[in-house]
Amino acid sequence: MITLGLVRRAFAPGIVLCAAILAGGAQAQGDGALQILKGMSAYIGGQPTIDATFDSDIEVVTNDLQKIQFASSGQVMLSRPDKLRATRTGGYADLELVFDGKKLTVLGKHVGAYAQADFSGSVEQLIDKMRSDFGVEAPGADLLLPRSFDDLMTGVYDAKHIGRGVIDGVECEHLAFRSPDTDWQIWIEVGANPVPRKFIITSKAVTGAPQYTLRIKNWKTNAQPPADAFVFKPAAEVKPVAFDSLGGIDEVPPGSLQGGKK
């Protein structure tokens, strides 16, 4: 039987080395981390169209401090300045969001209902409105916007270029950042297409420090979307409802606790 003491001794050299890197060399590369992040922001912001798929995992912490993870997958299609289509399918919700520049539609396929609101503006303005008016947060949405660097760096007091890692077979630059309430990491593809491949947000303000993890893949930039990509065509069986009546659209089932008590 392998005892805990043996495990500790076996891993101790790696732990010491890792601690030394994070405390010294990586911290000294803060400027490098900012330049890599700026490069990603400029590249993404300069793409007229984006088409990508994603997998996401969100953790909740129960009252007895057990971490439970909920997984979803989806697709995002963006055509600047004012077209967006996104899907997210998980175990508890099957959603589709369509924005054609004049109207926002959110379809809950699993509840057979959709809600619409008139809105004219850019995708950036739409994301801001969804947060302020509908309380809808999209943790990875900022990565797609031209101002992503400024948004991501809000409140950041520490930046590190950890080194390189491989995500889905793609070599990436690994960056880590700290702000008062969250720590977050991002892996950005090395080379001529500096797209984000993985994004992790750790909540330090919640007991148990739950994480949100986003993996983005199948990137297509500057590709022409289908003519009807941003047209909403409701099926006969789905019914229109008010936004405040469109329930059950979260990534986690009702009653799940997003953290325990401090």
PDB file of C-alpha atoms in Angstrom:
ATOM      1  CA  MET A   1       0.000   0.000   0.000  1.00  0.00           C
ATOM      2  CA  ILE A   2       1.280   3.483  -0.853  1.00  0.00           C
ATOM      3  CA  THR A   3       1.146   5.653   2.221  1.00  0.00           C
ATOM      4  CA  LEU A   4       0.334   9.363   2.208  1.00  0.00           C
ATOM      5  CA  GLY A   5       3.886  10.055   3.365  1.00  0.00           C
ATOM      6  CA  LEU A   6       5.347   8.289   0.343  1.00  0.00           C
ATOM      7  CA  VAL A   7       3.029  10.207  -1.977  1.00  0.00           C
ATOM      8  CA  ARG A   8       4.109  13.486  -0.442  1.00  0.00           C
ATOM      9  CA  ARG A   9       7.794  12.610  -0.806  1.00  0.00           C
ATOM     10  CA  ALA A  10       7.292  11.425  -4.385  1.00  0.00           C
ATOM     11  CA  PHE A  11       5.682  14.697  -5.422  1.00  0.00           C
ATOM     12  CA  ALA A  12       7.652  17.051  -3.192  1.00  0.00           C
ATOM     13  CA  PRO A  13      10.414  17.918  -5.733  1.00  0.00           C
ATOM     14  CA  GLY A  14       7.845  18.842  -8.369  1.00  0.00           C
ATOM     15  CA  ILE A  15       5.832  20.866  -5.875  1.00  0.00           C
ATOM     16  CA  VAL A  16       8.919  22.792  -4.750  1.00  0.00           C
ATOM     17  CA  LEU A  17       9.967  23.438  -8.356  1.00  0.00           C
ATOM     18  CA  CYS A  18       6.488  24.606  -9.325  1.00  0.00           C
ATOM     19  CA  ALA A  19       6.306  26.929  -6.310  1.00  0.00           C
ATOM     20  CA  ALA A  20       9.679  28.413  -7.213  1.00  0.00           C
ATOM     21  CA  ILE A  21       8.570  29.067 -10.798  1.00  0.00           C
ATOM     22  CA  LEU A  22       5.336  30.748  -9.744  1.00  0.00           C
ATOM     23  CA  ALA A  23       7.042  32.853  -7.096  1.00  0.00           C
ATOM     24  CA  GLY A  24       9.906  33.982  -9.284  1.00  0.00           C
ATOM     25  CA  GLY A  25      10.337  33.444 -13.000  1.00  0.00           C
ATOM     26  CA  ALA A  26       6.689  33.523 -14.036  1.00  0.00           C
ATOM     27  CA  GLN A  27       5.954  36.668 -12.049  1.00  0.00           C
ATOM     28  CA  ALA A  28       8.839  38.407 -13.786  1.00  0.00           C
ATOM     29  CA  GLN A  29       7.109  37.648 -17.092  1.00  0.00           C
ATOM     30  CA  GLY A  30       4.041  39.780 -16.282  1.00  0.00           C
ATOM     31  CA  ASP A  31       4.766  42.147 -19.169  1.00  0.00           C
ATOM     32  CA  GLY A  32       4.972  39.170 -21.510  1.00  0.00           C
ATOM     33  CA  ALA A  33       1.567  37.964 -20.328  1.00  0.00           C
ATOM     34  CA  LEU A  34       0.024  41.350 -21.067  1.00  0.00           C
ATOM     35  CA  GLN A  35       1.507  41.447 -24.563  1.00  0.00           C
ATOM     36  CA  ILE A  36       0.206  37.969 -25.377  1.00  0.00           C
ATOM     37  CA  LEU A  37      -3.254  38.862 -24.081  1.00  0.00           C
ATOM     38  CA  LYS A  38      -3.243  42.126 -26.065  1.00  0.00           C
ATOM     39  CA  GLY A  39      -2.270  40.219 -29.178  1.00  0.00           C
ATOM     40  CA  MET A  40      -5.178  37.818 -28.708  1.00  0.00           C
ATOM     41  CA  SER A  41      -7.601  40.693 -28.134  1.00  0.00           C
ATOM     42  CA  ALA A  42      -6.447  42.552 -31.246  1.00  0.00           C
ATOM     43  CA  TYR A  43      -6.612  39.399 -33.382  1.00  0.00           C
ATOM     44  CA  ILE A  44     -10.093  38.362 -32.237  1.00  0.00           C
ATOM     45  CA  GLY A  45     -11.408  41.927 -32.391  1.00  0.00           C
ATOM     46  CA  GLY A  46     -10.189  42.235 -35.978  1.00  0.00           C
ATOM     47  CA  GLN A  47     -12.078  39.180 -37.247  1.00  0.00           C
ATOM     48  CA  PRO A  48     -15.304  40.161 -39.068  1.00  0.00           C
ATOM     49  CA  THR A  49     -16.827  36.727 -38.423  1.00  0.00           C
ATOM     50  CA  ILE A  50     -16.209  33.968 -35.888  1.00  0.00           C
ATOM     51  CA  ASP A  51     -17.579  30.431 -35.746  1.00  0.00           C
ATOM     52  CA  ALA A  52     -16.505  28.112 -32.934  1.00  0.00           C
ATOM     53  CA  THR A  53     -17.747  25.323 -30.703  1.00  0.00           C
ATOM     54  CA  PHE A  54     -17.200  24.989 -26.974  1.00  0.00           C
ATOM     55  CA  ASP A  55     -17.467  22.767 -23.932  1.00  0.00           C
ATOM     56  CA  SER A  56     -18.069  24.320 -20.526  1.00  0.00           C
ATOM     57  CA  ASP A  57     -18.013  23.064 -16.952  1.00  0.00           C
ATOM     58  CA  ILE A  58     -19.426  24.971 -14.008  1.00  0.00           C
ATOM     59  CA  GLU A  59     -18.876  23.912 -10.406  1.00  0.00           C
ATOM     60  CA  VAL A  60     -21.252  24.414  -7.513  1.00  0.00           C
ATOM     61  CA  VAL A  61     -20.485  23.821  -3.851  1.00  0.00           C
ATOM     62  CA  THR A  62     -23.107  22.255  -1.608  1.00  0.00           C
ATOM     63  CA  ASN A  63     -23.717  23.166   2.028  1.00  0.00           C
ATOM     64  CA  ASP A  64     -21.560  20.219   3.092  1.00  0.00           C
ATOM     65  CA  LEU A  65     -18.733  21.516   0.831  1.00  0.00           C
ATOM     66  CA  GLN A  66     -19.041  18.893  -1.876  1.00  0.00           C
ATOM     67  CA  LYS A  67     -18.140  20.145  -5.349  1.00  0.00           C
ATOM     68  CA  ILE A  68     -20.539  19.156  -8.133  1.00  0.00           C
ATOM     69  CA  GLN A  69     -19.715  19.902 -11.772  1.00  0.00           C
ATOM     70  CA  PHE A  70     -22.264  20.475 -14.548  1.00  0.00           C
ATOM     71  CA  ALA A  71     -21.226  20.206 -18.195  1.00  0.00           C
ATOM     72  CA  SER A  72     -22.583  21.788 -21.384  1.00  0.00           C
ATOM     73  CA  SER A  73     -21.579  22.125 -25.028  1.00  0.00           C
ATOM     74  CA  GLY A  74     -22.508  24.620 -27.712  1.00  0.00           C
ATOM     75  CA  GLN A  75     -21.639  26.767 -30.697  1.00  0.00           C
ATOM     76  CA  VAL A  76     -21.122  30.493 -31.270  1.00  0.00           C
ATOM     77  CA  MET A  77     -21.483  32.329 -34.588  1.00  0.00           C
ATOM     78  CA  LEU A  78     -20.634  36.029 -34.663  1.00  0.00           C
ATOM     79  CA  SER A  79     -20.800  38.502 -37.536  1.00  0.00           C
ATOM     80  CA  ARG A  80     -19.713  41.993 -36.628  1.00  0.00           C
ATOM     81  CA  PRO A  81     -21.033  44.418 -35.734  1.00  0.00           C
ATOM     82  CA  ASP A  82     -24.530  43.225 -34.865  1.00  0.00           C
ATOM     83  CA  LYS A  83     -25.215  39.541 -35.548  1.00  0.00           C
ATOM     84  CA  LEU A  84     -24.930  36.677 -33.053  1.00  0.00           C
ATOM     85  CA  ARG A  85     -26.183  33.124 -32.737  1.00  0.00           C
ATOM     86  CA  ALA A  86     -25.267  30.887 -29.820  1.00  0.00           C
ATOM     87  CA  THR A  87     -26.418  27.509 -28.550  1.00  0.00           C
ATOM     88  CA  ARG A  88     -25.829  25.749 -25.250  1.00  0.00           C
ATOM     89  CA  THR A  89     -26.977  22.207 -24.530  1.00  0.00           C
ATOM     90  CA  GLY A  90     -26.550  20.562 -21.144  1.00  0.00           C
ATOM     91  CA  GLY A  91     -28.309  18.075 -18.929  1.00  0.00           C
ATOM     92  CA  TYR A  92     -30.834  20.642 -17.684  1.00  0.00           C
ATOM     93  CA  ALA A  93     -31.262  23.197 -20.470  1.00  0.00           C
ATOM     94  CA  ASP A  94     -31.174  23.365 -24.263  1.00  0.00           C
ATOM     95  CA  LEU A  95     -30.922  26.999 -25.326  1.00  0.00           C
ATOM     96  CA  GLU A  96     -30.516  29.038 -28.457  1.00  0.00           C
ATOM     97  CA  LEU A  97     -29.869  32.783 -28.637  1.00  0.00           C
ATOM     98  CA  VAL A  98     -30.341  34.730 -31.876  1.00  0.00           C
ATOM     99  CA  PHE A  99     -29.607  38.421 -32.433  1.00  0.00           C
ATOM    100  CA  ASP A 100     -30.198  39.882 -35.900  1.00  0.00           C
ATOM    101  CA  GLY A 101     -29.268  43.471 -35.115  1.00  0.00           C
ATOM    102  CA  LYS A 102     -32.834  44.496 -34.318  1.00  0.00           C
ATOM    103  CA  LYS A 103     -34.320  41.784 -32.137  1.00  0.00           C
ATOM    104  CA  LEU A 104     -32.989  39.446 -29.452  1.00  0.00           C
ATOM    105  CA  THR A 105     -34.546  35.992 -29.167  1.00  0.00           C
ATOM    106  CA  VAL A 106     -33.849  33.395 -26.490  1.00  0.00           C
ATOM    107  CA  LEU A 107     -35.328  29.957 -27.173  1.00  0.00           C
ATOM    108  CA  GLY A 108     -35.657  27.323 -24.467  1.00  0.00           C
ATOM    109  CA  LYS A 109     -36.032  24.169 -26.542  1.00  0.00           C
ATOM    110  CA  HIS A 110     -36.450  22.030 -23.442  1.00  0.00           C
ATOM    111  CA  VAL A 111     -39.404  24.127 -22.211  1.00  0.00           C
ATOM    112  CA  GLY A 112     -40.963  24.728 -25.631  1.00  0.00           C
ATOM    113  CA  ALA A 113     -40.940  28.519 -25.287  1.00  0.00           C
ATOM    114  CA  TYR A 114     -39.082  31.599 -26.484  1.00  0.00           C
ATOM    115  CA  ALA A 115     -38.828  35.236 -25.450  1.00  0.00           C
ATOM    116  CA  GLN A 116     -38.040  38.250 -27.623  1.00  0.00           C
ATOM    117  CA  ALA A 117     -37.027  41.848 -27.078  1.00  0.00           C
ATOM    118  CA  ASP A 118     -36.444  44.680 -29.527  1.00  0.00           C
ATOM    119  CA  PHE A 119     -32.874  45.910 -29.449  1.00  0.00           C
ATOM    120  CA  SER A 120     -30.733  47.795 -31.958  1.00  0.00           C
ATOM    121  CA  GLY A 121     -27.015  47.979 -31.388  1.00  0.00           C
ATOM    122  CA  SER A 122     -23.771  46.076 -31.544  1.00  0.00           C
ATOM    123  CA  VAL A 123     -23.055  42.657 -30.067  1.00  0.00           C
ATOM    124  CA  GLU A 124     -20.979  44.422 -27.391  1.00  0.00           C
ATOM    125  CA  GLN A 125     -23.961  46.563 -26.412  1.00  0.00           C
ATOM    126  CA  LEU A 126     -26.205  43.502 -26.435  1.00  0.00           C
ATOM    127  CA  ILE A 127     -23.972  41.633 -23.979  1.00  0.00           C
ATOM    128  CA  ASP A 128     -23.962  44.666 -21.672  1.00  0.00           C
ATOM    129  CA  LYS A 129     -27.772  44.884 -21.857  1.00  0.00           C
ATOM    130  CA  MET A 130     -28.202  41.182 -21.128  1.00  0.00           C
ATOM    131  CA  ARG A 131     -26.148  41.607 -17.976  1.00  0.00           C
ATOM    132  CA  SER A 132     -27.835  44.811 -16.795  1.00  0.00           C
ATOM    133  CA  ASP A 133     -31.468  44.166 -17.805  1.00  0.00           C
ATOM    134  CA  PHE A 134     -31.839  40.385 -17.823  1.00  0.00           C
ATOM    135  CA  GLY A 135     -29.146  39.340 -15.343  1.00  0.00           C
ATOM    136  CA  VAL A 136     -27.633  36.972 -17.895  1.00  0.00           C
ATOM    137  CA  GLU A 137     -23.890  36.418 -17.507  1.00  0.00           C
ATOM    138  CA  ALA A 138     -21.826  34.756 -20.231  1.00  0.00           C
ATOM    139  CA  PRO A 139     -18.385  34.168 -18.689  1.00  0.00           C
ATOM    140  CA  GLY A 140     -16.655  33.553 -22.043  1.00  0.00           C
ATOM    141  CA  ALA A 141     -18.404  36.262 -24.061  1.00  0.00           C
ATOM    142  CA  ASP A 142     -15.793  38.923 -23.321  1.00  0.00           C
ATOM    143  CA  LEU A 143     -13.193  36.864 -25.188  1.00  0.00           C
ATOM    144  CA  LEU A 144     -14.950  37.574 -28.499  1.00  0.00           C
ATOM    145  CA  LEU A 145     -15.236  41.338 -28.178  1.00  0.00           C
ATOM    146  CA  PRO A 146     -12.833  43.987 -29.524  1.00  0.00           C
ATOM    147  CA  ARG A 147     -12.426  45.402 -26.007  1.00  0.00           C
ATOM    148  CA  SER A 148     -11.636  42.012 -24.481  1.00  0.00           C
ATOM    149  CA  PHE A 149      -8.245  43.092 -23.121  1.00  0.00           C
ATOM    150  CA  ASP A 150      -9.719  46.020 -21.171  1.00  0.00           C
ATOM    151  CA  ASP A 151     -12.621  43.954 -19.845  1.00  0.00           C
ATOM    152  CA  LEU A 152     -10.439  41.028 -18.793  1.00  0.00           C
ATOM    153  CA  MET A 153      -7.891  43.275 -17.085  1.00  0.00           C
ATOM    154  CA  THR A 154     -10.429  45.107 -14.919  1.00  0.00           C
ATOM    155  CA  GLY A 155      -9.220  44.800 -11.319  1.00  0.00           C
ATOM    156  CA  VAL A 156      -6.216  42.631 -12.224  1.00  0.00           C
ATOM    157  CA  TYR A 157      -3.258  43.220  -9.910  1.00  0.00           C
ATOM    158  CA  ASP A 158      -1.009  40.324 -10.931  1.00  0.00           C
ATOM    159  CA  ALA A 159      -0.177  38.749 -14.294  1.00  0.00           C
ATOM    160  CA  LYS A 160       2.025  35.756 -15.041  1.00  0.00           C
ATOM    161  CA  HIS A 161       3.216  34.021 -18.187  1.00  0.00           C
ATOM    162  CA  ILE A 162       3.405  30.491 -16.818  1.00  0.00           C
ATOM    163  CA  GLY A 163       4.844  28.954 -19.975  1.00  0.00           C
ATOM    164  CA  ARG A 164       3.315  26.675 -22.597  1.00  0.00           C
ATOM    165  CA  GLY A 165       0.726  23.921 -22.543  1.00  0.00           C
ATOM    166  CA  VAL A 166      -1.180  21.781 -25.034  1.00  0.00           C
ATOM    167  CA  ILE A 167      -4.966  21.987 -25.357  1.00  0.00           C
ATOM    168  CA  ASP A 168      -6.728  19.527 -27.683  1.00  0.00           C
ATOM    169  CA  GLY A 169      -3.392  18.891 -29.390  1.00  0.00           C
ATOM    170  CA  VAL A 170      -2.688  22.610 -29.940  1.00  0.00           C
ATOM    171  CA  GLU A 171       0.340  24.308 -28.348  1.00  0.00           C
ATOM    172  CA  CYS A 172      -0.695  27.341 -26.324  1.00  0.00           C
ATOM    173  CA  GLU A 173       0.731  30.125 -24.187  1.00  0.00           C
ATOM    174  CA  HIS A 174      -0.435  29.678 -20.602  1.00  0.00           C
ATOM    175  CA  LEU A 175      -1.238  32.912 -18.727  1.00  0.00           C
ATOM    176  CA  ALA A 176      -2.506  33.428 -15.166  1.00  0.00           C
ATOM    177  CA  PHE A 177      -4.060  36.550 -13.638  1.00  0.00           C
ATOM    178  CA  ARG A 178      -5.337  37.600 -10.241  1.00  0.00           C
ATOM    179  CA  SER A 179      -7.982  40.096  -9.155  1.00  0.00           C
ATOM    180  CA  PRO A 180      -9.555  40.664  -5.732  1.00  0.00           C
ATOM    181  CA  ASP A 181     -12.491  38.277  -6.237  1.00  0.00           C
ATOM    182  CA  THR A 182     -11.252  35.895  -8.920  1.00  0.00           C
ATOM    183  CA  ASP A 183      -8.180  34.163 -10.264  1.00  0.00           C
ATOM    184  CA  TRP A 184      -8.300  33.261 -13.927  1.00  0.00           C
ATOM    185  CA  GLN A 185      -6.167  31.446 -16.454  1.00  0.00           C
ATOM    186  CA  ILE A 186      -6.170  31.426 -20.225  1.00  0.00           C
ATOM    187  CA  TRP A 187      -4.422  29.304 -22.846  1.00  0.00           C
ATOM    188  CA  ILE A 188      -3.840  31.127 -26.176  1.00  0.00           C
ATOM    189  CA  GLU A 189      -2.811  29.344 -29.349  1.00  0.00           C
ATOM    190  CA  VAL A 190       0.812  29.874 -30.372  1.00  0.00           C
ATOM    191  CA  GLY A 191       1.478  31.241 -33.850  1.00  0.00           C
ATOM    192  CA  ALA A 192      -0.402  33.255 -36.449  1.00  0.00           C
ATOM    193  CA  ASN A 193      -3.863  32.519 -35.000  1.00  0.00           C
ATOM    194  CA  PRO A 194      -3.730  33.559 -31.324  1.00  0.00           C
ATOM    195  CA  VAL A 195      -7.212  32.374 -30.372  1.00  0.00           C
ATOM    196  CA  PRO A 196      -8.179  31.381 -26.821  1.00  0.00           C
ATOM    197  CA  ARG A 197      -8.382  27.613 -26.390  1.00  0.00           C
ATOM    198  CA  LYS A 198      -9.121  27.305 -22.674  1.00  0.00           C
ATOM    199  CA  PHE A 199     -10.335  29.725 -20.017  1.00  0.00           C
ATOM    200  CA  ILE A 200     -10.728  29.057 -16.283  1.00  0.00           C
ATOM    201  CA  ILE A 201     -12.274  31.396 -13.711  1.00  0.00           C
ATOM    202  CA  THR A 202     -11.817  30.574 -10.016  1.00  0.00           C
ATOM    203  CA  SER A 203     -14.108  32.379  -7.583  1.00  0.00           C
ATOM    204  CA  LYS A 204     -12.184  33.305  -4.441  1.00  0.00           C
ATOM    205  CA  ALA A 205     -15.194  35.007  -2.827  1.00  0.00           C
ATOM    206  CA  VAL A 206     -17.177  31.750  -2.570  1.00  0.00           C
ATOM    207  CA  THR A 207     -16.507  28.940  -0.110  1.00  0.00           C
ATOM    208  CA  GLY A 208     -14.671  26.102  -1.832  1.00  0.00           C
ATOM    209  CA  ALA A 209     -13.403  28.298  -4.691  1.00  0.00           C
ATOM    210  CA  PRO A 210     -15.617  26.831  -7.456  1.00  0.00           C
ATOM    211  CA  GLN A 211     -14.406  27.121 -11.044  1.00  0.00           C
ATOM    212  CA  TYR A 212     -15.897  27.812 -14.437  1.00  0.00           C
ATOM    213  CA  THR A 213     -13.999  26.141 -17.285  1.00  0.00           C
ATOM    214  CA  LEU A 214     -14.441  26.902 -20.976  1.00  0.00           C
ATOM    215  CA  ARG A 215     -12.753  25.028 -23.837  1.00  0.00           C
ATOM    216  CA  ILE A 216     -13.137  26.616 -27.287  1.00  0.00           C
ATOM    217  CA  LYS A 217     -12.433  24.569 -30.410  1.00  0.00           C
ATOM    218  CA  ASN A 218     -13.151  24.226 -34.127  1.00  0.00           C
ATOM    219  CA  TRP A 219     -12.270  27.881 -34.643  1.00  0.00           C
ATOM    220  CA  LYS A 220     -13.248  29.416 -37.988  1.00  0.00           C
ATOM    221  CA  THR A 221     -12.435  33.089 -38.488  1.00  0.00           C
ATOM    222  CA  ASN A 222     -13.337  35.308 -41.415  1.00  0.00           C
ATOM    223  CA  ALA A 223     -15.691  32.633 -42.804  1.00  0.00           C
ATOM    224  CA  GLN A 224     -18.941  33.610 -44.500  1.00  0.00           C
ATOM    225  CA  PRO A 225     -21.926  32.426 -42.414  1.00  0.00           C
ATOM    226  CA  PRO A 226     -25.016  30.944 -44.094  1.00  0.00           C
ATOM    227  CA  ALA A 227     -27.580  33.466 -45.326  1.00  0.00           C
ATOM    228  CA  ASP A 228     -30.117  32.422 -42.682  1.00  0.00           C
ATOM    229  CA  ALA A 229     -27.624  32.038 -39.844  1.00  0.00           C
ATOM    230  CA  PHE A 230     -29.152  34.871 -37.811  1.00  0.00           C
ATOM    231  CA  VAL A 231     -32.815  34.364 -38.698  1.00  0.00           C
ATOM    232  CA  PHE A 232     -35.067  32.974 -35.987  1.00  0.00           C
ATOM    233  CA  LYS A 233     -37.697  30.557 -37.267  1.00  0.00           C
ATOM    234  CA  PRO A 234     -39.763  29.180 -34.379  1.00  0.00           C
ATOM    235  CA  ALA A 235     -41.179  25.705 -34.678  1.00  0.00           C
ATOM    236  CA  ALA A 236     -44.965  25.444 -34.549  1.00  0.00           C
ATOM    237  CA  GLU A 237     -44.950  23.818 -31.118  1.00  0.00           C
ATOM    238  CA  VAL A 238     -42.962  26.524 -29.282  1.00  0.00           C
ATOM    239  CA  LYS A 239     -44.801  29.427 -27.691  1.00  0.00           C
ATOM    240  CA  PRO A 240     -43.791  33.066 -27.087  1.00  0.00           C
ATOM    241  CA  VAL A 241     -43.523  34.165 -23.461  1.00  0.00           C
ATOM    242  CA  ALA A 242     -42.198  37.154 -21.538  1.00  0.00           C
ATOM    243  CA  PHE A 243     -38.529  37.061 -20.551  1.00  0.00           C
ATOM    244  CA  ASP A 244     -39.356  36.806 -16.869  1.00  0.00           C
ATOM    245  CA  SER A 245     -41.480  33.728 -17.632  1.00  0.00           C
ATOM    246  CA  LEU A 246     -38.721  31.895 -19.492  1.00  0.00           C
ATOM    247  CA  GLY A 247     -37.467  29.838 -16.570  1.00  0.00           C
ATOM    248  CA  GLY A 248     -35.064  26.929 -16.318  1.00  0.00           C
ATOM    249  CA  ILE A 249     -32.417  28.334 -18.631  1.00  0.00           C
ATOM    250  CA  ASP A 250     -29.422  28.204 -16.302  1.00  0.00           C
ATOM    251  CA  GLU A 251     -26.500  25.800 -16.697  1.00  0.00           C
ATOM    252  CA  VAL A 252     -27.303  24.177 -13.355  1.00  0.00           C
ATOM    253  CA  PRO A 253     -30.599  22.647 -12.156  1.00  0.00           C
ATOM    254  CA  PRO A 254     -32.872  24.594  -9.805  1.00  0.00           C
ATOM    255  CA  GLY A 255     -31.894  24.314  -6.171  1.00  0.00           C
ATOM    256  CA  SER A 256     -28.171  23.870  -6.771  1.00  0.00           C
ATOM    257  CA  LEU A 257     -26.057  25.942  -4.411  1.00  0.00           C
ATOM    258  CA  GLN A 258     -23.415  28.176  -5.951  1.00  0.00           C
ATOM    259  CA  GLY A 259     -21.206  28.019  -2.873  1.00  0.00           C
ATOM    260  CA  GLY A 260     -21.601  27.490   0.838  1.00  0.00           C
ATOM    261  CA  LYS A 261     -21.589  29.991   3.666  1.00  0.00           C
ATOM    262  CA  LYS A 262     -18.440  31.899   4.504  1.00  0.00           C
TER     263      LYS A 262
END
